[in-house]
Every structure is written in structure tokens, then in C-alpha cells.
GROMACS .gro file of C-alpha atoms in nm:
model
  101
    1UNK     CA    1  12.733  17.879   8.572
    2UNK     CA    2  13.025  18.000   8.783
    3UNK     CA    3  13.297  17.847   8.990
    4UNK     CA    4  13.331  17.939   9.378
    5UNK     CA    5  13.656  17.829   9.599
    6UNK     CA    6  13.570  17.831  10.020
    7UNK     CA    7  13.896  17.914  10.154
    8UNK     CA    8  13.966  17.925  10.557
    9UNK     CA    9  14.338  18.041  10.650
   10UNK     CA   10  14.551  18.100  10.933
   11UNK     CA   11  14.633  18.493  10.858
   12UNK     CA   12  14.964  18.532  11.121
   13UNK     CA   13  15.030  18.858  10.947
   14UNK     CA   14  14.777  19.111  10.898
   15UNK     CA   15  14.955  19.397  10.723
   16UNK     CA   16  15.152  19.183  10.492
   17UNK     CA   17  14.871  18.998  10.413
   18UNK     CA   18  14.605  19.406  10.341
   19UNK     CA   19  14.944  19.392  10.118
   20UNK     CA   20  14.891  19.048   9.948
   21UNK     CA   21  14.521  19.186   9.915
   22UNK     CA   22  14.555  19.454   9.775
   23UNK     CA   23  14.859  19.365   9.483
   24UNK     CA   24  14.653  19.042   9.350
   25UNK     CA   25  14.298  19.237   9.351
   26UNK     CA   26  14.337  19.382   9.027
   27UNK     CA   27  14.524  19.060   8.920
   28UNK     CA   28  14.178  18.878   9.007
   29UNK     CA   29  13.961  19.117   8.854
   30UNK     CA   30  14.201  19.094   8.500
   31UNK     CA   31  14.078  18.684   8.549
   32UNK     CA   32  13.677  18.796   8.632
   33UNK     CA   33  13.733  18.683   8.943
   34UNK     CA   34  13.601  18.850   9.261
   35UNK     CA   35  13.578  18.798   9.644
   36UNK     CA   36  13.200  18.686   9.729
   37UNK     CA   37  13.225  18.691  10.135
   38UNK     CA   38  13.517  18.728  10.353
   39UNK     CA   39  13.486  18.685  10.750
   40UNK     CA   40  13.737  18.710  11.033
   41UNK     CA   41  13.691  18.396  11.239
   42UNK     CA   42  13.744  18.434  11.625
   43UNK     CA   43  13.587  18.074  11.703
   44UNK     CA   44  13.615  17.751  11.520
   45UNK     CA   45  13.369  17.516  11.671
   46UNK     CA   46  13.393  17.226  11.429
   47UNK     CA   47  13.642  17.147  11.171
   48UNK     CA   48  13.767  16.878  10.976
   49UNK     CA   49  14.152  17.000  10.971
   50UNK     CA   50  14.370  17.041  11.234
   51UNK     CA   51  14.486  17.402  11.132
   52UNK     CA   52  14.367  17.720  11.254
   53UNK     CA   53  14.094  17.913  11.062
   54UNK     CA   54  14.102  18.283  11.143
   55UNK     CA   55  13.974  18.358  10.830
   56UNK     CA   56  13.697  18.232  10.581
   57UNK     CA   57  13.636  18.370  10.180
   58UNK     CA   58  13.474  18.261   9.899
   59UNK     CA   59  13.670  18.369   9.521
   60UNK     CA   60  13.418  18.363   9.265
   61UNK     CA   61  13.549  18.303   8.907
   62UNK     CA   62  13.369  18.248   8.584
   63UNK     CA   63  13.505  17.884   8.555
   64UNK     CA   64  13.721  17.634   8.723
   65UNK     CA   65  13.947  17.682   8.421
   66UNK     CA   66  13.967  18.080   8.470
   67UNK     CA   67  14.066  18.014   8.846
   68UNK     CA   68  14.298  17.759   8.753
   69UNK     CA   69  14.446  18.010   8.534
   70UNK     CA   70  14.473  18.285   8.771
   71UNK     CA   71  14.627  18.066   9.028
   72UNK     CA   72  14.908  17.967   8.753
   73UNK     CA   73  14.962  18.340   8.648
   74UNK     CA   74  15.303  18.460   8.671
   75UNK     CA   75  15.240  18.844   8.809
   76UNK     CA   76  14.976  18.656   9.035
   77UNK     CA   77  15.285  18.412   9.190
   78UNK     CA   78  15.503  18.657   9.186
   79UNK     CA   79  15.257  18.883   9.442
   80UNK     CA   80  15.173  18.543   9.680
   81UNK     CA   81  15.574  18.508   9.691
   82UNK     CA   82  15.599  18.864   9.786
   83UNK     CA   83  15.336  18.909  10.020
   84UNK     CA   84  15.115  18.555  10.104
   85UNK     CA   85  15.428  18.321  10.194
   86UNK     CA   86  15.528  18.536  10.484
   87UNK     CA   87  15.169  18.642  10.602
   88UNK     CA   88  14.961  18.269  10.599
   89UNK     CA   89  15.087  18.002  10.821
   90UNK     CA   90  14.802  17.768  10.636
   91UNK     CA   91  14.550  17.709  10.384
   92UNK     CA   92  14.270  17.448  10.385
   93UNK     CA   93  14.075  17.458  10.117
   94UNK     CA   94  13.676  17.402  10.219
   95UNK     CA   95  13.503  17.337   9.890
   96UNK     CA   96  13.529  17.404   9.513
   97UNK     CA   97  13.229  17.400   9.330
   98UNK     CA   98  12.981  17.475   9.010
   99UNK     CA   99  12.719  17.761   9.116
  100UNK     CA  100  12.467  17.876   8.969
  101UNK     CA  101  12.480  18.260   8.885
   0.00000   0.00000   0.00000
């Protein structure tokens, strides 16, 4: 078994956020984590927030614990303060979930 987070965000800042990308990759690889899919959205046609989605990803990690531990990581905060916090105007949060690997 795994654990997979669906993420959809408003991206406002693409540089910054190639930047965000590529500082916490090898941050999420340290964890075992890894990016399964990751889309640019251009149309929304139903949601259940009232943010914009411009972009959907699913973070695969080898238990919720793992991703809760990457998400708590210091160099990992340190990089979203640098880079995500100026480049995201929001987050919504799709599903978290058990897979099968």
C-alpha cells in the first residue's frame, strides 16, 4: 500500500513556482515521495470549491505518515516559504487516500 494526495491549485506565478518545483523535488524524493500526474487545467467544468484550479497533481508517498512528514520538514518549509507563498494564490486539496501499489 501507498498514500496518494490529489492536489488542484491556482498557480499565479509560473516561474516562481518551476522554482518551488524544482528546490522541494529532491526534498520529496529524500521522503520516497514522487509526482504521479501533473496537468495544466485551462477549463474547470465542475467543482466543489470556489477557487480556481489551473493545475491538478497527484504526490505519491509510501504512507500517510511519510507525507505527513515531508510536509512538516524544515528544509521542505523553508523552500514553500521561499518559493510556493508568492507563486499559489490557493490550494484545495481533492482527495487523500490508501492505493494500492
Amino acid at each position: 500500500m501507498s498514500f496518494e494526495r490529489i492536489m488542484g491549485l491556482e498557480v499565479i506565478n509560473d516561474e516562481e513556482y518551476q522554482k518551488y518545483r524544482e528546490n522541494m523535488i529532491p526534498i520529496l524524493h529524500s521522503f520516497g515521495g514522487s509526482f504521479g500526474f501533473d496537468f495544466k487545467i485551462s477549463e474547470v467544468l465542475k467543482s466543489k470549491t470556489e477557487d480556481v484550479i489551473n493545475r491538478v497533481f497527484t504526490l505519491d508517498f509510501p504512507s500517510k505518515e511519510v507525507m505527513e512528514e515531508f510536509f512538516s520538514n524544515a528544509d521542505y518549509l523553508a523552500v514553500k516559504e521561499r518559493f510556493f507563498i508568492h507563486s499559489v494564490k490557493s490550494i484545495t486539496t481533492i482527495s487523500m487516500h490508501e492505493k494500492n501499489t
